mmCIF file of C-alpha atoms and ligand atoms in Angstrom:
data_model
loop_
_atom_site.group_PDB
_atom_site.id
_atom_site.type_symbol
_atom_site.label_atom_id
_atom_site.label_comp_id
_atom_site.label_asym_id
_atom_site.label_seq_id
_atom_site.Cartn_x
_atom_site.Cartn_y
_atom_site.Cartn_z
ATOM 1 C CA UNK B 1 0.000 0.000 0.000
ATOM 2 C CA UNK B 2 1.421 3.355 -1.075
ATOM 3 C CA UNK B 3 1.497 6.131 1.480
ATOM 4 C CA UNK B 4 1.783 9.846 0.767
ATOM 5 C CA UNK B 5 2.701 11.803 3.856
ATOM 6 C CA UNK B 6 2.518 15.571 4.262
ATOM 7 C CA UNK B 7 4.726 17.198 6.915
ATOM 8 C CA UNK B 8 4.580 20.754 8.220
ATOM 9 C CA UNK B 9 6.171 22.721 11.043
ATOM 10 C CA UNK B 10 4.065 25.454 12.610
ATOM 11 C CA UNK B 11 4.430 28.175 15.241
ATOM 12 C CA UNK B 12 7.719 29.343 16.730
ATOM 13 C CA UNK B 13 10.665 27.204 15.680
ATOM 14 C CA UNK B 14 12.969 25.340 18.056
ATOM 15 C CA UNK B 15 16.041 23.109 17.914
ATOM 16 C CA UNK B 16 15.108 19.547 16.994
ATOM 17 C CA UNK B 17 12.508 20.207 14.302
ATOM 18 C CA UNK B 18 14.812 18.922 11.558
ATOM 19 C CA UNK B 19 15.942 15.992 13.705
ATOM 20 C CA UNK B 20 12.280 15.006 14.143
ATOM 21 C CA UNK B 21 11.501 15.402 10.426
ATOM 22 C CA UNK B 22 14.553 13.241 9.691
ATOM 23 C CA UNK B 23 13.446 10.640 12.261
ATOM 24 C CA UNK B 24 9.998 10.353 10.664
ATOM 25 C CA UNK B 25 11.412 10.206 7.133
ATOM 26 C CA UNK B 26 14.132 7.654 7.861
ATOM 27 C CA UNK B 27 11.726 5.387 9.732
ATOM 28 C CA UNK B 28 9.161 5.671 6.920
ATOM 29 C CA UNK B 29 11.709 4.830 4.208
ATOM 30 C CA UNK B 30 12.849 1.844 6.336
ATOM 31 C CA UNK B 31 9.276 0.660 6.878
ATOM 32 C CA UNK B 32 7.659 1.356 3.544
ATOM 33 C CA UNK B 33 10.618 1.452 1.121
ATOM 34 C CA UNK B 34 9.458 2.517 -2.344
ATOM 35 C CA UNK B 35 5.903 2.728 -1.078
ATOM 36 C CA UNK B 36 6.266 6.077 0.591
ATOM 37 C CA UNK B 37 6.210 9.605 -0.733
ATOM 38 C CA UNK B 38 6.845 12.610 1.446
ATOM 39 C CA UNK B 39 5.503 16.063 0.718
ATOM 40 C CA UNK B 40 7.040 19.024 2.535
ATOM 41 C CA UNK B 41 4.548 21.792 3.275
ATOM 42 C CA UNK B 42 6.190 25.208 3.545
ATOM 43 C CA UNK B 43 5.530 27.749 6.306
ATOM 44 C CA UNK B 44 3.168 25.656 8.404
ATOM 45 C CA UNK B 45 -0.606 25.931 8.042
ATOM 46 C CA UNK B 46 -0.110 29.005 5.850
ATOM 47 C CA UNK B 47 1.485 26.705 3.276
ATOM 48 C CA UNK B 48 -1.296 24.161 3.691
ATOM 49 C CA UNK B 49 -3.891 26.886 3.093
ATOM 50 C CA UNK B 50 -2.011 28.132 0.035
ATOM 51 C CA UNK B 51 -0.880 24.767 -1.379
ATOM 52 C CA UNK B 52 2.829 25.562 -0.934
ATOM 53 C CA UNK B 53 4.142 22.021 -1.203
ATOM 54 C CA UNK B 54 7.290 20.365 -2.432
ATOM 55 C CA UNK B 55 7.961 16.773 -3.363
ATOM 56 C CA UNK B 56 10.785 15.479 -1.146
ATOM 57 C CA UNK B 57 13.518 13.009 -2.022
ATOM 58 C CA UNK B 58 15.084 10.598 0.452
ATOM 59 C CA UNK B 59 18.377 12.497 0.185
ATOM 60 C CA UNK B 60 16.658 15.719 1.325
ATOM 61 C CA UNK B 61 16.530 14.260 4.824
ATOM 62 C CA UNK B 62 20.260 13.640 5.106
ATOM 63 C CA UNK B 63 22.570 16.012 6.935
ATOM 64 C CA UNK B 64 19.812 17.746 8.898
ATOM 65 C CA UNK B 65 20.087 15.976 12.258
ATOM 66 C CA UNK B 66 22.270 18.702 13.732
ATOM 67 C CA UNK B 67 20.770 21.757 12.083
ATOM 68 C CA UNK B 68 18.638 24.349 13.861
ATOM 69 C CA UNK B 69 15.421 25.799 12.444
ATOM 70 C CA UNK B 70 13.219 23.887 10.035
ATOM 71 C CA UNK B 71 13.830 22.845 6.424
ATOM 72 C CA UNK B 72 10.146 23.541 5.684
ATOM 73 C CA UNK B 73 9.973 27.030 7.190
ATOM 74 C CA UNK B 74 7.355 27.983 9.760
ATOM 75 C CA UNK B 75 4.810 30.674 10.469
ATOM 76 C CA UNK B 76 2.339 31.552 13.171
ATOM 77 C CA UNK B 77 -1.232 31.087 11.889
ATOM 78 C CA UNK B 78 -3.282 31.605 15.074
ATOM 79 C CA UNK B 79 -5.900 28.985 15.813
ATOM 80 C CA UNK B 80 -8.471 31.614 16.784
ATOM 81 C CA UNK B 81 -8.365 32.928 13.199
ATOM 82 C CA UNK B 82 -8.601 29.500 11.541
ATOM 83 C CA UNK B 83 -12.380 29.523 11.307
ATOM 84 C CA UNK B 84 -12.657 33.260 10.660
ATOM 85 C CA UNK B 85 -12.991 34.508 7.103
ATOM 86 C CA UNK B 86 -10.779 37.577 6.865
ATOM 87 C CA UNK B 87 -10.319 40.295 4.224
ATOM 88 C CA UNK B 88 -8.790 37.868 1.718
ATOM 89 C CA UNK B 89 -12.110 35.995 1.770
ATOM 90 C CA UNK B 90 -10.356 32.636 2.165
ATOM 91 C CA UNK B 91 -12.065 29.836 4.060
ATOM 92 C CA UNK B 92 -8.865 28.491 5.660
ATOM 93 C CA UNK B 93 -10.243 25.136 6.802
ATOM 94 C CA UNK B 94 -11.750 24.477 3.380
ATOM 95 C CA UNK B 95 -8.478 25.523 1.720
ATOM 96 C CA UNK B 96 -6.416 23.193 3.942
ATOM 97 C CA UNK B 97 -8.718 20.296 3.152
ATOM 98 C CA UNK B 98 -8.478 21.137 -0.548
ATOM 99 C CA UNK B 99 -4.642 21.072 -0.457
ATOM 100 C CA UNK B 100 -4.695 17.738 1.386
ATOM 101 C CA UNK B 101 -6.926 16.350 -1.368
ATOM 102 C CA UNK B 102 -5.054 17.987 -4.229
ATOM 103 C CA UNK B 103 -1.744 16.633 -2.933
ATOM 104 C CA UNK B 104 -3.392 13.210 -2.555
ATOM 105 C CA UNK B 105 -2.154 12.949 1.028
ATOM 106 C CA UNK B 106 -2.920 9.887 3.117
ATOM 107 C CA UNK B 107 -1.931 11.680 6.284
ATOM 108 C CA UNK B 108 -0.574 14.919 7.673
ATOM 109 C CA UNK B 109 2.108 15.304 10.339
ATOM 110 C CA UNK B 110 2.071 18.578 12.237
ATOM 111 C CA UNK B 111 5.122 19.508 14.299
ATOM 112 C CA UNK B 112 4.233 22.265 16.709
ATOM 113 C CA UNK B 113 3.113 23.555 20.060
ATOM 114 C CA UNK B 114 -0.254 24.230 21.663
ATOM 115 C CA UNK B 115 -1.748 26.304 18.832
ATOM 116 C CA UNK B 116 -0.559 23.792 16.244
ATOM 117 C CA UNK B 117 -2.197 20.936 18.150
ATOM 118 C CA UNK B 118 -5.498 22.836 18.313
ATOM 119 C CA UNK B 119 -5.555 23.221 14.533
ATOM 120 C CA UNK B 120 -4.377 19.617 14.108
ATOM 121 C CA UNK B 121 -7.367 18.505 16.168
ATOM 122 C CA UNK B 122 -9.690 20.706 14.141
ATOM 123 C CA UNK B 123 -8.432 19.120 10.904
ATOM 124 C CA UNK B 124 -8.774 15.685 12.460
ATOM 125 C CA UNK B 125 -12.418 16.371 13.328
ATOM 126 C CA UNK B 126 -12.827 17.528 9.716
ATOM 127 C CA UNK B 127 -11.858 14.020 8.625
ATOM 128 C CA UNK B 128 -8.142 14.371 7.808
ATOM 129 C CA UNK B 129 -5.643 11.781 9.063
ATOM 130 C CA UNK B 130 -3.484 13.843 11.397
ATOM 131 C CA UNK B 131 -0.635 13.097 13.801
ATOM 132 C CA UNK B 132 0.836 15.826 16.018
ATOM 133 C CA UNK B 133 4.416 15.919 17.284
ATOM 134 C CA UNK B 134 5.229 17.971 20.406
ATOM 135 C CA UNK B 135 7.611 20.846 19.709
ATOM 136 C CA UNK B 136 8.372 23.831 21.930
ATOM 137 C CA UNK B 137 11.129 25.280 24.061
ATOM 138 C CA UNK B 138 8.360 26.078 26.579
ATOM 139 C CA UNK B 139 7.646 22.397 27.415
ATOM 140 C CA UNK B 140 4.028 23.341 28.018
ATOM 141 C CA UNK B 141 2.145 20.786 25.917
ATOM 142 C CA UNK B 142 -0.372 18.882 27.975
ATOM 143 C CA UNK B 143 0.016 15.100 28.227
ATOM 144 C CA UNK B 144 3.748 14.824 27.540
ATOM 145 C CA UNK B 145 6.447 15.110 30.166
ATOM 146 C CA UNK B 146 8.816 16.611 27.606
ATOM 147 C CA UNK B 147 8.761 18.327 24.229
ATOM 148 C CA UNK B 148 11.661 18.398 21.780
ATOM 149 C CA UNK B 149 13.569 21.688 21.825
ATOM 150 C CA UNK B 150 13.090 22.181 25.545
ATOM 151 C CA UNK B 151 16.329 20.636 26.774
ATOM 152 C CA UNK B 152 18.466 22.435 24.184
ATOM 153 C CA UNK B 153 16.891 25.711 25.307
ATOM 154 C CA UNK B 154 17.553 24.752 28.944
ATOM 155 C CA UNK B 155 21.224 24.255 28.027
ATOM 156 C CA UNK B 156 21.408 27.624 26.253
ATOM 157 C CA UNK B 157 19.572 29.497 29.020
ATOM 158 C CA UNK B 158 21.796 27.826 31.606
ATOM 159 C CA UNK B 159 24.868 29.024 29.723
ATOM 160 C CA UNK B 160 23.436 32.567 29.750
ATOM 161 C CA UNK B 161 22.870 32.434 33.521
ATOM 162 C CA UNK B 162 26.325 30.883 34.065
ATOM 163 C CA UNK B 163 27.927 33.797 32.252
ATOM 164 C CA UNK B 164 26.059 36.354 34.327
ATOM 165 C CA UNK B 165 27.641 35.133 37.561
ATOM 166 C CA UNK B 166 31.137 36.482 36.981
ATOM 167 C CA UNK B 167 30.068 39.871 35.690
ATOM 168 C CA UNK B 168 27.455 40.261 38.454
ATOM 169 C CA UNK B 169 30.126 39.332 40.975
ATOM 170 C CA UNK B 170 32.740 41.725 39.566
ATOM 171 C CA UNK B 171 30.356 44.681 39.758
ATOM 172 C CA UNK B 172 28.435 43.640 42.847
ATOM 173 C CA UNK B 173 25.224 43.941 40.820
ATOM 174 C CA UNK B 174 21.875 42.285 40.609
ATOM 175 C CA UNK B 175 21.393 40.696 37.188
ATOM 176 C CA UNK B 176 17.946 39.802 35.929
ATOM 177 C CA UNK B 177 17.814 37.296 33.053
ATOM 178 C CA UNK B 178 14.589 37.239 31.061
ATOM 179 C CA UNK B 179 13.915 33.716 29.848
ATOM 180 C CA UNK B 180 11.294 32.904 27.173
ATOM 181 C CA UNK B 181 8.031 31.419 28.345
ATOM 182 C CA UNK B 182 4.944 33.527 28.150
ATOM 183 C CA UNK B 183 2.506 31.221 29.879
ATOM 184 C CA UNK B 184 4.563 28.483 31.526
ATOM 185 C CA UNK B 185 7.762 28.764 33.535
ATOM 186 C CA UNK B 186 9.376 25.365 32.851
ATOM 187 C CA UNK B 187 12.352 26.777 30.973
ATOM 188 C CA UNK B 188 13.064 29.406 33.617
ATOM 189 C CA UNK B 189 12.647 26.862 36.401
ATOM 190 C CA UNK B 190 15.048 24.314 34.914
ATOM 191 C CA UNK B 191 17.641 26.824 33.681
ATOM 192 C CA UNK B 192 17.360 28.771 36.938
ATOM 193 C CA UNK B 193 18.217 25.683 38.970
ATOM 194 C CA UNK B 194 20.906 24.505 36.532
ATOM 195 C CA UNK B 195 22.464 27.969 36.353
ATOM 196 C CA UNK B 196 22.467 28.513 40.104
ATOM 197 C CA UNK B 197 20.045 31.467 40.099
ATOM 198 C CA UNK B 198 19.258 32.957 43.521
ATOM 199 C CA UNK B 199 15.687 33.848 42.578
ATOM 200 C CA UNK B 200 13.316 32.274 40.061
ATOM 201 C CA UNK B 201 10.179 34.094 38.956
ATOM 202 C CA UNK B 202 7.567 32.248 36.861
ATOM 203 C CA UNK B 203 3.988 33.016 35.758
ATOM 204 C CA UNK B 204 2.553 30.153 37.820
ATOM 205 C CA UNK B 205 3.861 31.684 41.061
ATOM 206 C CA UNK B 206 2.988 35.403 41.151
ATOM 207 C CA UNK B 207 5.650 37.418 42.958
ATOM 208 C CA UNK B 208 5.726 40.065 45.619
ATOM 209 C CA UNK B 209 8.450 42.580 44.765
ATOM 210 C CA UNK B 210 9.176 43.261 48.454
ATOM 211 C CA UNK B 211 10.022 39.575 48.944
ATOM 212 C CA UNK B 212 12.384 39.560 45.958
ATOM 213 C CA UNK B 213 14.077 42.737 47.200
ATOM 214 C CA UNK B 214 14.375 41.247 50.700
ATOM 215 C CA UNK B 215 16.071 38.162 49.208
ATOM 216 C CA UNK B 216 18.561 40.387 47.345
ATOM 217 C CA UNK B 217 19.296 42.264 50.563
ATOM 218 C CA UNK B 218 19.870 39.019 52.441
ATOM 219 C CA UNK B 219 22.572 38.251 49.904
ATOM 220 C CA UNK B 220 24.142 41.659 50.543
ATOM 221 C CA UNK B 221 27.345 40.191 51.994
ATOM 222 C CA UNK B 222 27.787 38.086 48.835
ATOM 223 C CA UNK B 223 27.581 41.298 46.833
ATOM 224 C CA UNK B 224 25.496 40.084 43.899
ATOM 225 C CA UNK B 225 22.331 38.250 42.969
ATOM 226 C CA UNK B 226 21.112 36.432 39.864
ATOM 227 C CA UNK B 227 17.406 36.393 39.133
ATOM 228 C CA UNK B 228 15.876 34.200 36.393
ATOM 229 C CA UNK B 229 12.541 35.666 35.302
ATOM 230 C CA UNK B 230 10.109 34.126 32.801
ATOM 231 C CA UNK B 231 8.961 36.656 30.210
ATOM 232 C CA UNK B 232 5.324 36.081 31.163
ATOM 233 C CA UNK B 233 5.780 36.578 34.927
ATOM 234 C CA UNK B 234 3.434 38.833 36.849
ATOM 235 C CA UNK B 235 3.084 40.068 40.410
ATOM 236 C CA UNK B 236 0.388 39.272 42.949
ATOM 237 C CA UNK B 237 -1.703 42.349 42.050
ATOM 238 C CA UNK B 238 -1.651 41.515 38.328
ATOM 239 C CA UNK B 239 -2.486 37.901 39.157
ATOM 240 C CA UNK B 240 -5.973 39.059 40.186
ATOM 241 C CA UNK B 241 -6.552 40.654 36.777
ATOM 242 C CA UNK B 242 -7.884 39.094 33.591
ATOM 243 C CA UNK B 243 -5.426 38.920 30.662
ATOM 244 C CA UNK B 244 -6.869 41.967 28.839
ATOM 245 C CA UNK B 245 -7.119 44.008 32.031
ATOM 246 C CA UNK B 246 -3.461 43.182 32.785
ATOM 247 C CA UNK B 247 -2.347 44.245 29.311
ATOM 248 C CA UNK B 248 -4.246 47.566 29.708
ATOM 249 C CA UNK B 249 -2.752 48.099 33.165
ATOM 250 C CA UNK B 250 0.748 47.485 31.816
ATOM 251 C CA UNK B 251 0.247 49.812 28.859
ATOM 252 C CA UNK B 252 -0.973 52.590 31.201
ATOM 253 C CA UNK B 253 2.014 52.077 33.483
ATOM 254 C CA UNK B 254 4.400 51.969 30.507
ATOM 255 C CA UNK B 255 5.544 48.459 31.474
ATOM 256 C CA UNK B 256 6.682 46.194 28.644
ATOM 257 C CA UNK B 257 7.668 43.019 30.483
ATOM 258 C CA UNK B 258 7.816 41.987 34.119
ATOM 259 C CA UNK B 259 11.602 41.828 33.848
ATOM 260 C CA UNK B 260 12.193 45.528 33.202
ATOM 261 C CA UNK B 261 9.777 46.481 35.957
ATOM 262 C CA UNK B 262 11.312 44.031 38.422
ATOM 263 C CA UNK B 263 14.779 45.412 37.678
ATOM 264 C CA UNK B 264 13.808 49.060 38.217
ATOM 265 C CA UNK B 265 11.798 48.300 41.365
ATOM 266 C CA UNK B 266 14.619 46.169 42.795
ATOM 267 C CA UNK B 267 17.116 48.957 42.122
ATOM 268 C CA UNK B 268 14.869 51.432 43.926
ATOM 269 C CA UNK B 269 14.188 49.145 46.880
ATOM 270 C CA UNK B 270 17.740 47.879 47.408
ATOM 271 C CA UNK B 271 19.807 50.777 46.103
ATOM 272 C CA UNK B 272 21.883 48.232 44.191
ATOM 273 C CA UNK B 273 22.792 48.515 40.529
ATOM 274 C CA UNK B 274 20.532 46.187 38.583
ATOM 275 C CA UNK B 275 20.824 45.144 34.946
ATOM 276 C CA UNK B 276 18.606 43.136 32.607
ATOM 277 C CA UNK B 277 19.806 40.503 30.134
ATOM 278 C CA UNK B 278 17.399 39.260 27.440
ATOM 279 C CA UNK B 279 18.746 36.291 25.444
ATOM 280 C CA UNK B 280 15.398 36.167 23.587
ATOM 281 C CA UNK B 281 15.422 34.167 20.373
ATOM 282 C CA UNK B 282 18.947 32.890 21.024
ATOM 283 C CA UNK B 283 17.092 30.334 23.138
ATOM 284 C CA UNK B 284 15.307 29.047 20.041
ATOM 285 C CA UNK B 285 18.371 28.868 17.821
ATOM 286 C CA UNK B 286 21.285 26.557 17.178
ATOM 287 C CA UNK B 287 21.918 22.865 16.937
ATOM 288 C CA UNK B 288 19.783 20.524 19.067
ATOM 289 C CA UNK B 289 21.519 18.961 22.059
ATOM 290 C CA UNK B 290 22.304 15.242 22.098
ATOM 291 C CA UNK B 291 19.267 14.750 24.367
ATOM 292 C CA UNK B 292 16.953 16.478 21.889
ATOM 293 C CA UNK B 293 18.414 14.607 18.897
ATOM 294 C CA UNK B 294 17.611 11.321 20.621
ATOM 295 C CA UNK B 295 14.161 12.485 21.716
ATOM 296 C CA UNK B 296 13.337 13.849 18.256
ATOM 297 C CA UNK B 297 14.373 10.550 16.681
ATOM 298 C CA UNK B 298 12.233 8.555 19.134
ATOM 299 C CA UNK B 299 9.215 10.794 18.481
ATOM 300 C CA UNK B 300 9.754 10.580 14.710
ATOM 301 C CA UNK B 301 9.943 6.793 14.833
ATOM 302 C CA UNK B 302 6.713 6.663 16.861
ATOM 303 C CA UNK B 303 4.929 8.797 14.271
ATOM 304 C CA UNK B 304 6.065 6.370 11.537
ATOM 305 C CA UNK B 305 4.732 3.463 13.628
ATOM 306 C CA UNK B 306 1.367 5.186 13.958
ATOM 307 C CA UNK B 307 1.280 5.707 10.179
ATOM 308 C CA UNK B 308 2.060 2.031 9.620
ATOM 309 C CA UNK B 309 -0.936 1.146 11.813
ATOM 310 C CA UNK B 310 -3.122 3.843 10.227
ATOM 311 C CA UNK B 311 -3.641 5.210 13.717
ATOM 312 C CA UNK B 312 -4.570 8.853 13.312
ATOM 313 C CA UNK B 313 -5.945 11.639 15.464
ATOM 314 C CA UNK B 314 -3.124 11.345 17.995
ATOM 315 C CA UNK B 315 -0.348 13.496 19.418
ATOM 316 C CA UNK B 316 2.964 11.742 20.086
ATOM 317 C CA UNK B 317 3.996 12.134 23.728
ATOM 318 C CA UNK B 318 6.361 10.971 26.446
ATOM 319 C CA UNK B 319 4.228 9.297 29.088
ATOM 320 C CA UNK B 320 5.824 7.740 32.175
ATOM 321 C CA UNK B 321 9.193 7.815 30.402
ATOM 322 C CA UNK B 322 7.861 5.839 27.424
ATOM 323 C CA UNK B 323 7.143 7.218 23.980
ATOM 324 C CA UNK B 324 3.418 6.937 23.417
ATOM 325 C CA UNK B 325 0.534 9.124 22.278
ATOM 326 C CA UNK B 326 -2.592 10.932 23.462
ATOM 327 C CA UNK B 327 -5.762 11.550 21.469
ATOM 328 C CA UNK B 328 -5.469 14.996 19.819
ATOM 329 C CA UNK B 329 -8.856 15.989 21.237
ATOM 330 C CA UNK B 330 -7.492 15.502 24.769
ATOM 331 C CA UNK B 331 -4.406 17.622 24.125
ATOM 332 C CA UNK B 332 -6.015 20.461 22.182
ATOM 333 C CA UNK B 333 -6.769 23.591 24.168
ATOM 334 C CA UNK B 334 -4.841 22.626 27.296
ATOM 335 C CA UNK B 335 -1.566 23.976 28.668
ATOM 336 C CA UNK B 336 0.827 22.122 30.952
ATOM 337 C CA UNK B 337 1.656 24.625 33.676
ATOM 338 C CA UNK B 338 4.195 24.239 36.474
ATOM 339 C CA UNK B 339 2.154 23.078 39.498
ATOM 340 C CA UNK B 340 2.927 25.184 42.589
ATOM 341 C CA UNK B 341 3.855 21.954 44.413
ATOM 342 C CA UNK B 342 6.019 20.632 41.553
ATOM 343 C CA UNK B 343 9.023 18.625 42.697
ATOM 344 C CA UNK B 344 11.383 20.994 40.901
ATOM 345 C CA UNK B 345 9.847 23.975 42.702
ATOM 346 C CA UNK B 346 10.242 22.130 46.003
ATOM 347 C CA UNK B 347 13.837 21.215 45.144
ATOM 348 C CA UNK B 348 14.629 24.839 44.351
ATOM 349 C CA UNK B 349 13.019 26.057 47.562
ATOM 350 C CA UNK B 350 14.892 23.431 49.593
ATOM 351 C CA UNK B 351 18.196 24.952 48.474
ATOM 352 C CA UNK B 352 17.041 28.473 49.294
ATOM 353 C CA UNK B 353 16.006 29.726 45.845
ATOM 354 C CA UNK B 354 13.409 32.443 46.338
ATOM 355 C CA UNK B 355 10.280 32.600 44.146
ATOM 356 C CA UNK B 356 8.945 35.788 45.720
ATOM 357 C CA UNK B 357 5.642 34.167 46.784
HETATM 358 O O1 F6P U 401 6.402 29.323 22.202
HETATM 359 C C1 F6P U 401 7.750 29.492 22.066
HETATM 360 C C2 F6P U 401 8.144 30.929 22.286
HETATM 361 O O2 F6P U 401 9.530 30.979 22.078
HETATM 362 C C3 F6P U 401 7.756 31.527 23.624
HETATM 363 O O3 F6P U 401 8.599 31.147 24.670
HETATM 364 C C4 F6P U 401 7.789 33.003 23.313
HETATM 365 O O4 F6P U 401 6.945 33.698 24.191
HETATM 366 C C5 F6P U 401 7.291 33.049 21.910
HETATM 367 O O5 F6P U 401 7.545 31.786 21.328
HETATM 368 C C6 F6P U 401 7.906 34.119 21.065
HETATM 369 O O6 F6P U 401 7.317 34.092 19.800
HETATM 370 P P1 F6P U 401 7.782 34.905 18.522
HETATM 371 O O7 F6P U 401 9.005 34.269 17.978
HETATM 372 O O8 F6P U 401 6.638 34.796 17.589
HETATM 373 O O9 F6P U 401 8.064 36.303 18.985
#
């Protein structure tokens, strides 16, 4: 039986996308030999809407294990707009289904994060054979203990924090590192512990600025402090607000991110020089770590197994340390947050890391 497989990468990129694509492709060529054709869809769902597809050769999947980014390109096509007809008058769901049909696809593999999985589920309910693969440096996809890209980003963020120690020490300063993660604080939590941060601030644990300042003052005799702050962090007052209300409040106050506000408030409260470091998209770039290359390969192989069993409507996942899958409908629309009683939070607290709660 011939199989024609479409693959796309959607949302923000991360290290390990190419390693996963390679894993799927290699396993499919092993399993199905001549009976498989792979179609690369460019720029995520945007490419699926606009029929931007290219016929792939087996050799196209060689030499990409170590490369960052994605050979197919990616784009953010927000889920909330998927069923909305905009100015271009395009019915996006209809267009995606038309491309699937036109390309004679037997199934579609979507590599992405939470938004990608929501659209994958929508397409699955529309009758397409879809398999999702969990990508994000944020590690916030429900139902999987780990996503590919996360551990490479932890390594990079840890390196950033490591490098802040000596300069913070030399100047006797407080250094605040802003780590990506708008909703969930996994990356900040892991890199904060690995990098020896003194304070960790994450969206799941709203902070009290007085407590953070107090912790910096307690470290006075050491002369410096390192604070790892997730980009989406907010304080206890903002925690009581709805998302829109919080955005309005921030705009009125002229606050861009929690990090810049924390830094200026800490400087005022402690009288110590405070600086902000934003590694930003550096955390999404570069070659995947050995861990992520292995994980990506395992996830890719699982997707090929699902295809061989014609098992669709699933999202590949790591469950109890085994590669498995969850129904897409269970994953879609959920976010895996850091629980306040998470073991990693406890571990951090046990060694005196302050969360400001
Ligand atoms: O979801 C991954 C992520 O890197 C988040 O941590 C971050 O908030 C966001 O993407 C940034 O997105 P963009 O690259 O579109 O600015």
